[in-house]
Amino acid sequence: IDPMKAIGLGIIGGATALLPDILEPADSHWHRKFVHSATTFTVLGSLATNINENQELTEIQKEILTAMSIGYLSHLIIDAGTPAGLPVI
């Protein structure tokens, strides 16, 4: 494992994990609407399962998209465990 690649992918995944709260900040009236939804989780999860099967992507593109998927989906998984949960849409 290339340590620099691992660090870079970790930073990409971590930054992407922040994306739902950047797009729908906690202090806004639209917090936990579309980008914090079970629908978004399902769509992104479905897309993420097909990343490695895509023959048009290079290996590094697949790694970056996987890191982004893990980051974003982990945010939604953590939010789903809170009392507010995730809305369907």
Steps between C-alpha positions, in 0.01 A plus 500: 500500500634839399481717814465825305215356295330375819533844659367670187203264474432548872494878454267465199267267693505726806426810296216324320357392837452871575308560179147426629536765774654747256209457259235491776643683804361410843389858558282516189133412465581250223745297715451127454292525189618354168878457546443356849236252388454125479433554129843660449657220704336237280596670173861564603532154650378347177744705294785420738451126459563536125818710511743211466303345213527814285757425229525867396650612832869484581615334822564833675157630392342190652696551822401867522131428432506220756655729764238765422219246523623366832532853640156618393319178590671483841361846578148382416543179703607700805210745455256210466593397853398835651151575637424709188595208273483533123190606310387286208542795262 
